[in-house]
Structures are given as C-alpha cells and as structure tokens.
PDB file of C-alpha atoms in Angstrom:
ATOM      1  CA  UNK A  12       0.499  21.742 -13.396  1.00 53.00           C
ATOM      2  CA  UNK A  13      -1.551  19.478 -14.850  1.00 59.00           C
ATOM      3  CA  UNK A  14      -4.845  19.537 -15.861  1.00 68.00           C
ATOM      4  CA  UNK A  15      -7.405  18.294 -13.171  1.00 73.00           C
ATOM      5  CA  UNK A  16      -8.833  14.899 -14.505  1.00 83.00           C
ATOM      6  CA  UNK A  17     -12.427  14.950 -14.483  1.00 82.00           C
ATOM      7  CA  UNK A  18     -13.777  13.476 -10.788  1.00 87.00           C
ATOM      8  CA  UNK A  19     -17.447  12.886  -9.093  1.00 87.00           C
ATOM      9  CA  UNK A  20     -19.663  14.240  -6.538  1.00 90.00           C
ATOM     10  CA  UNK A  21     -18.832  11.040  -5.210  1.00 92.00           C
ATOM     11  CA  UNK A  22     -14.402  11.231  -5.824  1.00 94.00           C
ATOM     12  CA  UNK A  23     -14.245  15.213  -4.699  1.00 94.00           C
ATOM     13  CA  UNK A  24     -15.780  14.596  -1.025  1.00 96.00           C
ATOM     14  CA  UNK A  25     -13.637  11.239  -0.620  1.00 97.00           C
ATOM     15  CA  UNK A  26     -10.677  13.563  -1.290  1.00 96.00           C
ATOM     16  CA  UNK A  27     -11.684  16.439   1.008  1.00 96.00           C
ATOM     17  CA  UNK A  28     -11.747  13.518   3.622  1.00 97.00           C
ATOM     18  CA  UNK A  29      -8.746  11.729   2.757  1.00 98.00           C
ATOM     19  CA  UNK A  30      -7.090  15.411   2.975  1.00 96.00           C
ATOM     20  CA  UNK A  31      -8.226  15.518   6.630  1.00 97.00           C
ATOM     21  CA  UNK A  32      -5.591  12.457   7.409  1.00 97.00           C
ATOM     22  CA  UNK A  33      -2.401  14.354   5.419  1.00 97.00           C
ATOM     23  CA  UNK A  34      -1.018  16.185   8.111  1.00 96.00           C
ATOM     24  CA  UNK A  35       0.583  19.970   8.028  1.00 94.00           C
ATOM     25  CA  UNK A  36       4.785  19.429   8.320  1.00 92.00           C
ATOM     26  CA  UNK A  37       4.948  21.706  11.117  1.00 91.00           C
ATOM     27  CA  UNK A  38       8.379  22.866  12.900  1.00 91.00           C
ATOM     28  CA  UNK A  39       7.801  20.455  16.035  1.00 93.00           C
ATOM     29  CA  UNK A  40       7.390  17.429  14.290  1.00 94.00           C
ATOM     30  CA  UNK A  41      11.299  15.986  14.077  1.00 94.00           C
ATOM     31  CA  UNK A  42      12.988  12.708  11.699  1.00 94.00           C
ATOM     32  CA  UNK A  43      10.322  10.149  11.227  1.00 95.00           C
ATOM     33  CA  UNK A  44       6.944  11.645  12.819  1.00 95.00           C
ATOM     34  CA  UNK A  45       5.688  12.143   8.944  1.00 96.00           C
ATOM     35  CA  UNK A  46       6.184   8.301   8.167  1.00 97.00           C
ATOM     36  CA  UNK A  47       8.189   5.274   9.074  1.00 98.00           C
ATOM     37  CA  UNK A  48       7.218   2.154   6.499  1.00 98.00           C
ATOM     38  CA  UNK A  49       8.679  -0.662   5.069  1.00 98.00           C
ATOM     39  CA  UNK A  50       8.600  -2.980   2.904  1.00 98.00           C
ATOM     40  CA  UNK A  51       9.394  -6.873   2.513  1.00 98.00           C
ATOM     41  CA  UNK A  52       9.694  -8.397  -0.799  1.00 98.00           C
ATOM     42  CA  UNK A  53      12.723  -7.808  -2.916  1.00 96.00           C
ATOM     43  CA  UNK A  54      14.467 -11.809  -3.584  1.00 94.00           C
ATOM     44  CA  UNK A  55      17.330 -12.418  -6.238  1.00 89.00           C
ATOM     45  CA  UNK A  56      15.150 -12.309  -8.805  1.00 91.00           C
ATOM     46  CA  UNK A  57      12.941  -9.352  -7.864  1.00 95.00           C
ATOM     47  CA  UNK A  58      14.722  -6.512  -7.719  1.00 97.00           C
ATOM     48  CA  UNK A  59      12.439  -3.609  -8.885  1.00 97.00           C
ATOM     49  CA  UNK A  60       8.911  -3.777  -7.464  1.00 98.00           C
ATOM     50  CA  UNK A  61      10.128  -3.517  -3.498  1.00 98.00           C
ATOM     51  CA  UNK A  62      12.152  -0.552  -4.819  1.00 98.00           C
ATOM     52  CA  UNK A  63       8.854   0.991  -6.726  1.00 98.00           C
ATOM     53  CA  UNK A  64       6.655   0.642  -3.350  1.00 98.00           C
ATOM     54  CA  UNK A  65       9.278   2.168  -1.287  1.00 98.00           C
ATOM     55  CA  UNK A  66      10.313   4.803  -3.358  1.00 98.00           C
ATOM     56  CA  UNK A  67       6.080   4.923  -4.192  1.00 98.00           C
ATOM     57  CA  UNK A  68       5.884   5.562  -0.087  1.00 98.00           C
ATOM     58  CA  UNK A  69       9.414   8.216  -0.329  1.00 98.00           C
ATOM     59  CA  UNK A  70       8.349  10.754  -2.899  1.00 98.00           C
ATOM     60  CA  UNK A  71       4.277  10.459  -1.539  1.00 98.00           C
ATOM     61  CA  UNK A  72       6.239  11.766   1.150  1.00 98.00           C
ATOM     62  CA  UNK A  73       7.034   9.196   4.935  1.00 98.00           C
ATOM     63  CA  UNK A  74       9.987  10.717   6.022  1.00 98.00           C
ATOM     64  CA  UNK A  75      11.730   6.573   6.160  1.00 98.00           C
ATOM     65  CA  UNK A  76      11.644   4.411   3.883  1.00 98.00           C
ATOM     66  CA  UNK A  77      12.814   1.156   5.151  1.00 98.00           C
ATOM     67  CA  UNK A  78      13.461  -1.656   1.892  1.00 98.00           C
ATOM     68  CA  UNK A  79      13.820  -5.403   3.958  1.00 98.00           C
ATOM     69  CA  UNK A  80      14.935  -7.836   1.254  1.00 98.00           C
ATOM     70  CA  UNK A  81      18.066 -10.955   0.391  1.00 98.00           C
ATOM     71  CA  UNK A  82      21.026  -9.501   0.412  1.00 97.00           C
ATOM     72  CA  UNK A  83      21.956 -10.005  -3.480  1.00 96.00           C
ATOM     73  CA  UNK A  84      18.425  -7.388  -3.346  1.00 98.00           C
ATOM     74  CA  UNK A  85      20.188  -5.567  -1.231  1.00 98.00           C
ATOM     75  CA  UNK A  86      23.456  -5.337  -3.711  1.00 96.00           C
ATOM     76  CA  UNK A  87      21.314  -4.563  -6.588  1.00 97.00           C
ATOM     77  CA  UNK A  88      17.899  -1.901  -4.614  1.00 98.00           C
ATOM     78  CA  UNK A  89      21.257  -0.271  -3.193  1.00 97.00           C
ATOM     79  CA  UNK A  90      22.573   0.856  -6.992  1.00 97.00           C
ATOM     80  CA  UNK A  91      18.840   2.520  -7.425  1.00 97.00           C
ATOM     81  CA  UNK A  92      18.371   5.397  -5.383  1.00 96.00           C
ATOM     82  CA  UNK A  93      20.680   5.933  -2.080  1.00 96.00           C
ATOM     83  CA  UNK A  94      17.448   7.376  -0.208  1.00 96.00           C
ATOM     84  CA  UNK A  95      15.889   4.083   0.545  1.00 98.00           C
ATOM     85  CA  UNK A  96      17.325   2.393   3.274  1.00 98.00           C
ATOM     86  CA  UNK A  97      17.816  -1.493   3.194  1.00 98.00           C
ATOM     87  CA  UNK A  98      18.074  -4.124   4.925  1.00 98.00           C
ATOM     88  CA  UNK A  99      19.759  -6.916   3.686  1.00 98.00           C
ATOM     89  CA  UNK A 100      18.477  -9.728   6.427  1.00 98.00           C
ATOM     90  CA  UNK A 101      16.373 -11.711   4.362  1.00 98.00           C
ATOM     91  CA  UNK A 102      17.307 -15.255   3.436  1.00 98.00           C
ATOM     92  CA  UNK A 103      16.522 -17.786   0.382  1.00 97.00           C
ATOM     93  CA  UNK A 104      16.512 -21.945   0.010  1.00 96.00           C
ATOM     94  CA  UNK A 105      18.962 -23.319   0.852  1.00 95.00           C
ATOM     95  CA  UNK A 106      19.825 -21.780   3.741  1.00 95.00           C
ATOM     96  CA  UNK A 107      21.208 -22.567   7.699  1.00 95.00           C
ATOM     97  CA  UNK A 108      19.130 -19.907   8.914  1.00 96.00           C
ATOM     98  CA  UNK A 109      15.522 -20.767  10.251  1.00 98.00           C
ATOM     99  CA  UNK A 110      12.534 -18.731   9.425  1.00 98.00           C
ATOM    100  CA  UNK A 111      12.479 -17.500  13.290  1.00 98.00           C
ATOM    101  CA  UNK A 112      16.195 -16.418  13.574  1.00 98.00           C
ATOM    102  CA  UNK A 113      15.447 -14.542   9.863  1.00 98.00           C
ATOM    103  CA  UNK A 114      13.021 -13.158  11.339  1.00 98.00           C
ATOM    104  CA  UNK A 115      13.821 -11.764  14.835  1.00 98.00           C
ATOM    105  CA  UNK A 116      15.500  -8.622  13.249  1.00 98.00           C
ATOM    106  CA  UNK A 117      12.322  -7.809  11.638  1.00 98.00           C
ATOM    107  CA  UNK A 118      10.407  -7.805  14.688  1.00 98.00           C
ATOM    108  CA  UNK A 119      12.856  -6.038  16.449  1.00 98.00           C
ATOM    109  CA  UNK A 120      12.023  -2.879  13.877  1.00 98.00           C
ATOM    110  CA  UNK A 121       8.226  -3.413  14.241  1.00 98.00           C
ATOM    111  CA  UNK A 122       7.553  -1.177  17.520  1.00 96.00           C
ATOM    112  CA  UNK A 123       9.823   1.560  14.719  1.00 97.00           C
ATOM    113  CA  UNK A 124       7.525   1.959  12.016  1.00 98.00           C
ATOM    114  CA  UNK A 125       4.006   2.757  11.574  1.00 98.00           C
ATOM    115  CA  UNK A 126       3.451   1.041   8.024  1.00 98.00           C
ATOM    116  CA  UNK A 127       5.316  -2.218   7.265  1.00 98.00           C
ATOM    117  CA  UNK A 128       4.139  -3.750   2.968  1.00 99.00           C
ATOM    118  CA  UNK A 129       4.753  -7.085   2.237  1.00 99.00           C
ATOM    119  CA  UNK A 130       4.955  -9.001  -1.088  1.00 98.00           C
ATOM    120  CA  UNK A 131       6.956  -6.751  -3.319  1.00 98.00           C
ATOM    121  CA  UNK A 132       8.854  -9.064  -5.133  1.00 97.00           C
ATOM    122  CA  UNK A 133       8.979 -11.599  -2.418  1.00 98.00           C
ATOM    123  CA  UNK A 134       8.763 -15.022  -4.472  1.00 97.00           C
ATOM    124  CA  UNK A 135       7.558 -17.886  -2.943  1.00 97.00           C
ATOM    125  CA  UNK A 136      10.481 -19.491  -1.543  1.00 97.00           C
ATOM    126  CA  UNK A 137       9.299 -22.209   1.275  1.00 97.00           C
ATOM    127  CA  UNK A 138      11.655 -19.925   3.452  1.00 98.00           C
ATOM    128  CA  UNK A 139      10.871 -16.493   2.866  1.00 98.00           C
ATOM    129  CA  UNK A 140       7.424 -17.711   3.482  1.00 98.00           C
ATOM    130  CA  UNK A 141       7.762 -18.838   6.636  1.00 98.00           C
ATOM    131  CA  UNK A 142       9.762 -15.819   7.635  1.00 98.00           C
ATOM    132  CA  UNK A 143       6.944 -13.345   6.371  1.00 98.00           C
ATOM    133  CA  UNK A 144       4.486 -15.616   7.981  1.00 98.00           C
ATOM    134  CA  UNK A 145       5.818 -14.933  11.787  1.00 98.00           C
ATOM    135  CA  UNK A 146       6.379 -11.562  10.544  1.00 99.00           C
ATOM    136  CA  UNK A 147       2.567 -10.757   9.723  1.00 98.00           C
ATOM    137  CA  UNK A 148       1.906 -12.636  13.067  1.00 98.00           C
ATOM    138  CA  UNK A 149       4.649 -10.306  15.154  1.00 98.00           C
ATOM    139  CA  UNK A 150       2.994  -7.430  13.894  1.00 98.00           C
ATOM    140  CA  UNK A 151      -0.397  -8.396  13.956  1.00 98.00           C
ATOM    141  CA  UNK A 152       0.453  -8.479  17.374  1.00 98.00           C
ATOM    142  CA  UNK A 153       1.513  -5.175  17.597  1.00 98.00           C
ATOM    143  CA  UNK A 154      -1.336  -3.878  16.108  1.00 98.00           C
ATOM    144  CA  UNK A 155       0.755  -3.141  12.646  1.00 98.00           C
ATOM    145  CA  UNK A 156      -1.114  -2.078   9.451  1.00 98.00           C
ATOM    146  CA  UNK A 157      -0.509  -3.882   7.200  1.00 99.00           C
ATOM    147  CA  UNK A 158      -0.298  -4.322   3.109  1.00 99.00           C
ATOM    148  CA  UNK A 159      -0.232  -7.486   1.421  1.00 99.00           C
ATOM    149  CA  UNK A 160       0.368  -7.913  -2.329  1.00 98.00           C
ATOM    150  CA  UNK A 161       2.116  -9.575  -4.398  1.00 97.00           C
ATOM    151  CA  UNK A 162       3.523 -13.039  -3.375  1.00 98.00           C
ATOM    152  CA  UNK A 163       1.995 -12.652   0.102  1.00 98.00           C
ATOM    153  CA  UNK A 164      -1.795 -13.108  -1.525  1.00 98.00           C
ATOM    154  CA  UNK A 165      -0.395 -16.754  -2.580  1.00 98.00           C
ATOM    155  CA  UNK A 166       0.577 -16.972   1.443  1.00 98.00           C
ATOM    156  CA  UNK A 167      -2.535 -16.353   2.436  1.00 98.00           C
ATOM    157  CA  UNK A 168      -3.985 -18.217  -0.318  1.00 98.00           C
ATOM    158  CA  UNK A 169      -2.084 -21.310   1.902  1.00 97.00           C
ATOM    159  CA  UNK A 170      -3.031 -19.067   5.369  1.00 98.00           C
ATOM    160  CA  UNK A 171      -6.107 -17.427   5.545  1.00 98.00           C
ATOM    161  CA  UNK A 172      -6.337 -17.380   9.209  1.00 98.00           C
ATOM    162  CA  UNK A 173      -2.705 -15.380   9.102  1.00 98.00           C
ATOM    163  CA  UNK A 174      -4.739 -11.824   8.428  1.00 98.00           C
ATOM    164  CA  UNK A 175      -8.333 -12.899   9.200  1.00 98.00           C
ATOM    165  CA  UNK A 176     -10.415 -11.031  11.880  1.00 98.00           C
ATOM    166  CA  UNK A 177      -6.961  -8.319  11.097  1.00 98.00           C
ATOM    167  CA  UNK A 178      -9.129  -5.233  10.824  1.00 98.00           C
ATOM    168  CA  UNK A 179      -5.548  -3.558  10.248  1.00 98.00           C
ATOM    169  CA  UNK A 180      -4.599  -5.155   7.137  1.00 98.00           C
ATOM    170  CA  UNK A 181      -5.338  -3.868   3.962  1.00 99.00           C
ATOM    171  CA  UNK A 182      -4.810  -6.768   0.717  1.00 98.00           C
ATOM    172  CA  UNK A 183      -4.570  -5.483  -2.436  1.00 98.00           C
ATOM    173  CA  UNK A 184      -5.515  -7.933  -5.655  1.00 98.00           C
ATOM    174  CA  UNK A 185      -5.728  -8.260  -9.009  1.00 96.00           C
ATOM    175  CA  UNK A 186      -8.392  -9.707 -11.001  1.00 94.00           C
ATOM    176  CA  UNK A 187      -6.640 -13.177 -10.601  1.00 94.00           C
ATOM    177  CA  UNK A 188      -5.508 -12.894  -7.493  1.00 97.00           C
ATOM    178  CA  UNK A 189      -8.584 -11.524  -5.901  1.00 96.00           C
ATOM    179  CA  UNK A 190     -10.236 -15.227  -7.566  1.00 95.00           C
ATOM    180  CA  UNK A 191      -7.317 -17.159  -6.747  1.00 96.00           C
ATOM    181  CA  UNK A 192      -7.853 -15.890  -2.409  1.00 97.00           C
ATOM    182  CA  UNK A 193     -11.665 -16.599  -2.907  1.00 96.00           C
ATOM    183  CA  UNK A 194     -11.421 -19.840  -4.414  1.00 95.00           C
ATOM    184  CA  UNK A 195      -9.204 -21.018  -1.405  1.00 96.00           C
ATOM    185  CA  UNK A 196     -11.603 -19.232   1.188  1.00 96.00           C
ATOM    186  CA  UNK A 197     -14.547 -20.709   0.285  1.00 95.00           C
ATOM    187  CA  UNK A 198     -16.015 -17.697  -1.184  1.00 94.00           C
ATOM    188  CA  UNK A 199     -18.509 -18.447  -4.656  1.00 88.00           C
ATOM    189  CA  UNK A 200     -18.403 -14.231  -6.318  1.00 82.00           C
ATOM    190  CA  UNK A 201     -20.969 -16.468  -9.731  1.00 79.00           C
ATOM    191  CA  UNK A 202     -17.818 -14.373 -11.261  1.00 81.00           C
ATOM    192  CA  UNK A 203     -18.462 -10.893  -9.756  1.00 81.00           C
ATOM    193  CA  UNK A 204     -15.331  -9.245  -9.264  1.00 81.00           C
ATOM    194  CA  UNK A 205     -17.280  -5.921  -8.398  1.00 89.00           C
ATOM    195  CA  UNK A 206     -19.253  -4.837  -5.112  1.00 92.00           C
ATOM    196  CA  UNK A 207     -20.881  -7.989  -4.534  1.00 94.00           C
ATOM    197  CA  UNK A 208     -17.740 -10.184  -4.344  1.00 95.00           C
ATOM    198  CA  UNK A 209     -14.969  -7.741  -3.028  1.00 96.00           C
ATOM    199  CA  UNK A 210     -17.107  -7.650  -0.230  1.00 97.00           C
ATOM    200  CA  UNK A 211     -17.883 -11.002   0.066  1.00 96.00           C
ATOM    201  CA  UNK A 212     -14.742 -11.268  -0.191  1.00 97.00           C
ATOM    202  CA  UNK A 213     -13.937  -9.184   2.591  1.00 98.00           C
ATOM    203  CA  UNK A 214     -16.400 -10.522   5.052  1.00 97.00           C
ATOM    204  CA  UNK A 215     -14.848 -14.443   4.427  1.00 98.00           C
ATOM    205  CA  UNK A 216     -11.850 -12.823   6.107  1.00 98.00           C
ATOM    206  CA  UNK A 217     -12.981 -10.925   8.966  1.00 98.00           C
ATOM    207  CA  UNK A 218     -13.455  -7.554   7.888  1.00 98.00           C
ATOM    208  CA  UNK A 219     -10.201  -7.196   6.292  1.00 98.00           C
ATOM    209  CA  UNK A 220     -10.450  -3.773   4.103  1.00 98.00           C
ATOM    210  CA  UNK A 221      -9.518  -5.917   0.019  1.00 98.00           C
ATOM    211  CA  UNK A 222      -8.772  -3.529  -2.539  1.00 98.00           C
ATOM    212  CA  UNK A 223      -9.161  -5.430  -5.747  1.00 97.00           C
ATOM    213  CA  UNK A 224      -6.960  -3.493  -9.043  1.00 96.00           C
ATOM    214  CA  UNK A 225      -8.951  -4.033 -12.557  1.00 93.00           C
ATOM    215  CA  UNK A 226     -10.262  -1.281 -15.136  1.00 92.00           C
ATOM    216  CA  UNK A 227     -12.459   0.284 -12.248  1.00 94.00           C
ATOM    217  CA  UNK A 228     -10.798  -0.496  -8.315  1.00 96.00           C
ATOM    218  CA  UNK A 229     -13.514  -1.942  -5.613  1.00 97.00           C
ATOM    219  CA  UNK A 230     -12.113  -0.930  -1.992  1.00 98.00           C
ATOM    220  CA  UNK A 231     -14.405  -2.909   0.816  1.00 98.00           C
ATOM    221  CA  UNK A 232     -14.096  -4.006   4.305  1.00 98.00           C
ATOM    222  CA  UNK A 233     -17.561  -5.869   3.482  1.00 98.00           C
ATOM    223  CA  UNK A 234     -20.074  -3.145   4.598  1.00 98.00           C
ATOM    224  CA  UNK A 235     -22.160  -0.574   2.615  1.00 97.00           C
ATOM    225  CA  UNK A 236     -21.135   2.193   3.573  1.00 97.00           C
ATOM    226  CA  UNK A 237     -17.411   0.389   3.372  1.00 98.00           C
ATOM    227  CA  UNK A 238     -17.472  -0.253   0.015  1.00 98.00           C
ATOM    228  CA  UNK A 239     -16.172   2.318  -2.193  1.00 97.00           C
ATOM    229  CA  UNK A 240     -14.323   2.420  -5.930  1.00 96.00           C
ATOM    230  CA  UNK A 241     -11.738   4.327  -7.713  1.00 93.00           C
ATOM    231  CA  UNK A 242     -13.042   5.241 -10.962  1.00 88.00           C
ATOM    232  CA  UNK A 243     -10.246   7.913 -11.768  1.00 89.00           C
ATOM    233  CA  UNK A 244      -9.301   8.290 -15.323  1.00 91.00           C
ATOM    234  CA  UNK A 245      -5.964   5.881 -14.882  1.00 90.00           C
ATOM    235  CA  UNK A 246      -3.433   5.267 -18.312  1.00 90.00           C
ATOM    236  CA  UNK A 247      -3.882   1.771 -21.006  1.00 89.00           C
ATOM    237  CA  UNK A 248      -0.975   0.611 -20.645  1.00 91.00           C
ATOM    238  CA  UNK A 249      -1.309  -2.126 -17.946  1.00 84.00           C
ATOM    239  CA  UNK A 250       2.855  -2.688 -17.870  1.00 85.00           C
ATOM    240  CA  UNK A 251       4.075  -4.888 -15.211  1.00 86.00           C
ATOM    241  CA  UNK A 252       4.858  -2.558 -11.197  1.00 89.00           C
ATOM    242  CA  UNK A 253       2.478  -0.616 -10.753  1.00 94.00           C
ATOM    243  CA  UNK A 254       0.812  -2.257  -8.272  1.00 96.00           C
ATOM    244  CA  UNK A 255       3.781  -1.465  -6.727  1.00 98.00           C
ATOM    245  CA  UNK A 256       2.957   2.881  -6.534  1.00 98.00           C
ATOM    246  CA  UNK A 257      -0.443   1.611  -4.661  1.00 98.00           C
ATOM    247  CA  UNK A 258       1.289  -0.420  -2.091  1.00 98.00           C
ATOM    248  CA  UNK A 259       4.133   1.756  -1.854  1.00 98.00           C
ATOM    249  CA  UNK A 260       1.206   5.116  -1.739  1.00 98.00           C
ATOM    250  CA  UNK A 261      -1.321   2.976   0.463  1.00 98.00           C
ATOM    251  CA  UNK A 262       1.862   2.031   3.472  1.00 98.00           C
ATOM    252  CA  UNK A 263       1.918   6.002   3.810  1.00 98.00           C
ATOM    253  CA  UNK A 264      -0.642   6.932   3.485  1.00 98.00           C
ATOM    254  CA  UNK A 265      -1.694   4.077   6.578  1.00 98.00           C
ATOM    255  CA  UNK A 266       1.815   6.186   8.322  1.00 98.00           C
ATOM    256  CA  UNK A 267       0.175   9.453   8.079  1.00 98.00           C
ATOM    257  CA  UNK A 268      -3.560   7.650   9.033  1.00 98.00           C
ATOM    258  CA  UNK A 269      -1.412   6.748  12.255  1.00 97.00           C
ATOM    259  CA  UNK A 270      -0.500  10.000  13.382  1.00 97.00           C
ATOM    260  CA  UNK A 271      -4.560  11.465  13.021  1.00 98.00           C
ATOM    261  CA  UNK A 272      -6.080   9.308  14.571  1.00 98.00           C
ATOM    262  CA  UNK A 273      -3.430   9.964  17.135  1.00 97.00           C
ATOM    263  CA  UNK A 274      -4.356  13.647  17.112  1.00 96.00           C
ATOM    264  CA  UNK A 275      -0.981  14.980  16.571  1.00 95.00           C
ATOM    265  CA  UNK A 276      -2.133  17.772  15.116  1.00 96.00           C
ATOM    266  CA  UNK A 277      -5.447  20.118  15.147  1.00 95.00           C
ATOM    267  CA  UNK A 278      -6.939  17.253  13.174  1.00 95.00           C
ATOM    268  CA  UNK A 279     -10.543  17.413  12.372  1.00 93.00           C
ATOM    269  CA  UNK A 280     -13.484  15.586  10.947  1.00 93.00           C
ATOM    270  CA  UNK A 281     -13.405  13.280  13.968  1.00 96.00           C
ATOM    271  CA  UNK A 282     -12.929   9.705  11.016  1.00 98.00           C
ATOM    272  CA  UNK A 283     -12.262   7.077  13.220  1.00 98.00           C
ATOM    273  CA  UNK A 284      -9.856   3.620  12.705  1.00 98.00           C
ATOM    274  CA  UNK A 285     -12.212   2.176  10.437  1.00 98.00           C
ATOM    275  CA  UNK A 286     -13.012   5.523   7.418  1.00 98.00           C
ATOM    276  CA  UNK A 287      -9.134   6.025   8.352  1.00 98.00           C
ATOM    277  CA  UNK A 288      -8.746   2.996   6.995  1.00 98.00           C
ATOM    278  CA  UNK A 289     -10.724   2.906   4.085  1.00 98.00           C
ATOM    279  CA  UNK A 290      -9.484   6.249   2.729  1.00 98.00           C
ATOM    280  CA  UNK A 291      -6.137   5.599   3.630  1.00 98.00           C
ATOM    281  CA  UNK A 292      -6.842   2.702   1.082  1.00 98.00           C
ATOM    282  CA  UNK A 293      -8.552   4.907  -1.972  1.00 98.00           C
ATOM    283  CA  UNK A 294      -6.345   6.696  -1.409  1.00 98.00           C
ATOM    284  CA  UNK A 295      -3.876   5.221  -2.985  1.00 98.00           C
ATOM    285  CA  UNK A 296      -5.954   4.115  -5.106  1.00 98.00           C
ATOM    286  CA  UNK A 297      -6.284   7.581  -6.581  1.00 97.00           C
ATOM    287  CA  UNK A 298      -3.052   8.980  -6.542  1.00 98.00           C
ATOM    288  CA  UNK A 299      -2.583   5.797  -8.439  1.00 97.00           C
ATOM    289  CA  UNK A 300      -4.661   5.989 -10.845  1.00 96.00           C
ATOM    290  CA  UNK A 301      -3.469   9.118 -11.138  1.00 97.00           C
ATOM    291  CA  UNK A 302      -0.392   8.550 -11.858  1.00 97.00           C
ATOM    292  CA  UNK A 303      -0.731   6.370 -14.262  1.00 96.00           C
ATOM    293  CA  UNK A 304      -2.887   8.426 -16.342  1.00 96.00           C
ATOM    294  CA  UNK A 305      -0.218  11.700 -16.484  1.00 96.00           C
ATOM    295  CA  UNK A 306       2.398   9.276 -17.487  1.00 96.00           C
ATOM    296  CA  UNK A 307       0.252   7.498 -19.915  1.00 96.00           C
ATOM    297  CA  UNK A 308       0.038  11.469 -21.295  1.00 95.00           C
ATOM    298  CA  UNK A 309       4.003  11.828 -21.537  1.00 95.00           C
ATOM    299  CA  UNK A 310       4.561   7.715 -22.599  1.00 96.00           C
ATOM    300  CA  UNK A 311       1.948   6.354 -24.146  1.00 95.00           C
ATOM    301  CA  UNK A 312       2.604   3.240 -25.385  1.00 96.00           C
ATOM    302  CA  UNK A 313       6.342   3.290 -23.820  1.00 97.00           C
ATOM    303  CA  UNK A 314       5.189   3.488 -20.446  1.00 95.00           C
ATOM    304  CA  UNK A 315       6.653   2.051 -17.302  1.00 96.00           C
ATOM    305  CA  UNK A 316       6.755   1.845 -13.396  1.00 95.00           C
ATOM    306  CA  UNK A 317       9.419   4.041 -13.004  1.00 96.00           C
ATOM    307  CA  UNK A 318       7.403   6.694 -14.923  1.00 97.00           C
ATOM    308  CA  UNK A 319       4.800   6.295 -12.350  1.00 97.00           C
ATOM    309  CA  UNK A 320       7.671   6.665 -10.191  1.00 97.00           C
ATOM    310  CA  UNK A 321       8.402  10.193 -11.202  1.00 94.00           C
ATOM    311  CA  UNK A 322       5.023  11.642 -11.095  1.00 98.00           C
ATOM    312  CA  UNK A 323       3.530  10.110  -7.834  1.00 98.00           C
ATOM    313  CA  UNK A 324       3.564  13.807  -6.016  1.00 97.00           C
ATOM    314  CA  UNK A 325       2.276  15.149  -9.501  1.00 97.00           C
ATOM    315  CA  UNK A 326      -0.126  13.615  -8.384  1.00 97.00           C
ATOM    316  CA  UNK A 327      -0.890  14.507  -4.738  1.00 97.00           C
ATOM    317  CA  UNK A 328      -0.404  18.754  -5.925  1.00 95.00           C
ATOM    318  CA  UNK A 329      -2.902  17.284  -8.354  1.00 94.00           C
ATOM    319  CA  UNK A 330      -5.465  15.432  -6.248  1.00 96.00           C
ATOM    320  CA  UNK A 331      -4.460  16.318  -2.581  1.00 94.00           C
ATOM    321  CA  UNK A 332      -1.746  19.212  -2.502  1.00 90.00           C
ATOM    322  CA  UNK A 333      -0.665  21.152   0.961  1.00 85.00           C
ATOM    323  CA  UNK A 334      -3.913  22.182   3.212  1.00 71.00           C
ATOM    324  CA  UNK A 335      -3.647  25.686   2.392  1.00 60.00           C
ATOM    325  CA  UNK A 336      -3.441  24.783  -1.582  1.00 47.00           C
ATOM    326  CA  UNK A 337      -5.902  22.569  -2.079  1.00 44.00           C
ATOM    327  CA  UNK A 338      -7.283  22.036  -5.273  1.00 47.00           C
ATOM    328  CA  UNK A 339     -10.841  21.256  -4.054  1.00 45.00           C
TER     329      UNK A 339
END
C-alpha cells in the first residue's frame, strides 16, 4: 500500500464523512444497487474522454457503468473494455433524426440510473447539444443527479436556465471554463476563481454545486458552510483527460449518496441532501487528486489519463478503505 498522503485535519474530517456514504457490500444487495451510472459523450473525434469517465466510475465501485455515444464512437469504445455497456444512440449532424427522437431512448433510461455524467467527448455539434439539452430537462424533472463537464458546460454558457436552481447538479469547470461561465451569467468575479468567485458563480446559478478545478480545487454551492477546498497534493503533469476521472468518480459517489439518503443500510451521520452533494463533489476531487499523485510518482513526465484510471481503486483504499479497514 502506498504511503499515506499528507492531510490537514479538515481533510481527514471530510474523508470520514465521505466514508459514511460508502455502502457496505452486503449479501442482500443485488446487481445494480451499488451504482448505475451513465456517461453521455463520445463523438466521431472524441472517444477517450467518455471511456475514462465511465471506467473511473466502474473502478471506484459502480455496479453498472454505461456510455451513451454516437455509433462511430461506440465501435471504438467497445474495443477499449468489455466491462462497459456502450449504447450507440447519439447522432451528429447531418442526420435525419430530430433532437427529440434521439433523446427519447436516453430519457427512457433515466429511471434506471442513479446519476448521469454529461460532457466528456461530447463536442459542440448542433444536434448533440440540442439532444443533451432535452436530456438535462428530463433528468431534472426526474430528479436525477447530474455531473456536467467539458462541452456540456459550453451548452450551459448558452442556456444557463437548463440547470439554474437545480440543486442535484454538479458543474466541474477548469479555470478557463469557469471564467466563461461567470461571464455568461453576468458574474464579475474580479479575477477571483477561488472561494469568493466560486461562491458567486454557484449563487448566480441558483445553488448548483461548482467544482472549480485547479492547483487547488474549490467546491461550493454558494454557501459558507458548503464551500470547501480540495487541496490534496496531486501530480504535476497536466495531461488531458484527468478531469474525466473526476466526473466518473463523482458519478459513483452520487449513486452511493442515493443509497445513503434512502437508508439502504444501517447508515450514520444523519447527513442531508445538500451536505452529501457537497461531499460527493469533494470526494471525487480528493480521489482524483490522489490518483494523480500516485500516477505521477510512477510515471512522472510521461503520465497520461489512463494512468489515473489504474489508480482509482488504490486511491480509494488509500484515502477511505472499507469500513472495517478504514485508514482513518
């Protein structure tokens, strides 16, 4: 087992709370109960991102991990791993399909999911964006927790009301995406992308959870009590695709949050929806940063996104562990 990373007392306390949301592996649980997560993304030019997100979800412990993508992307992603369920539903222009017709089978899947990640490898194709807008609207009606990243954030820049006020939604912008989102909703962060800026953007969007990725991650729903930092060491290589590990990890933690809130085991802590949403977002940040730290130790300058995928179960054991083996 790798050496424990250095942690502040605040980080240790947050990890203890995240641990409370992790379901035990009980005999009574059947297939799918420990997490049904889907990733919408993957287009002709982008096949890696949805794979990394879905695999992070699976490696963290989701029972069922889906990728919903275009047919060309599906043919490629299926060759990456037989462990993922790949659905070639999405369509890009030119197409005779309308956004509503493409969205319909995706929307039909929503009641079978615990959480939905949208954006990895999505692209900005007009039909893809319009389809995702319909799916977001339907997911919101069904109260499905959402994680939005990459070009799903570009959609939110154009149509912020899609998520405004939806407090089951996590946005994961990097610094550049953060700035564009702030500008789109008329927030002057005065150059602050930390606590003040993150709270301002979250408030402007009606209390969604914002995870501003960076050297230190800031996580906030706009309130002081639910504004925290992800300040684990991480690695020093900024290769593309590391944010996909974040989205998939948050997706699985949101699925476990659902089980926790439903009381499907002898839970503890008495935590509510708002606190557990913050913990899922923060926990995803902590796991991703630890994956980066561990992978960087081994790979250094050559580190790639796939190296983080391999470290997801190790990071979980290092930071959290099973209850009877908790490192805390």
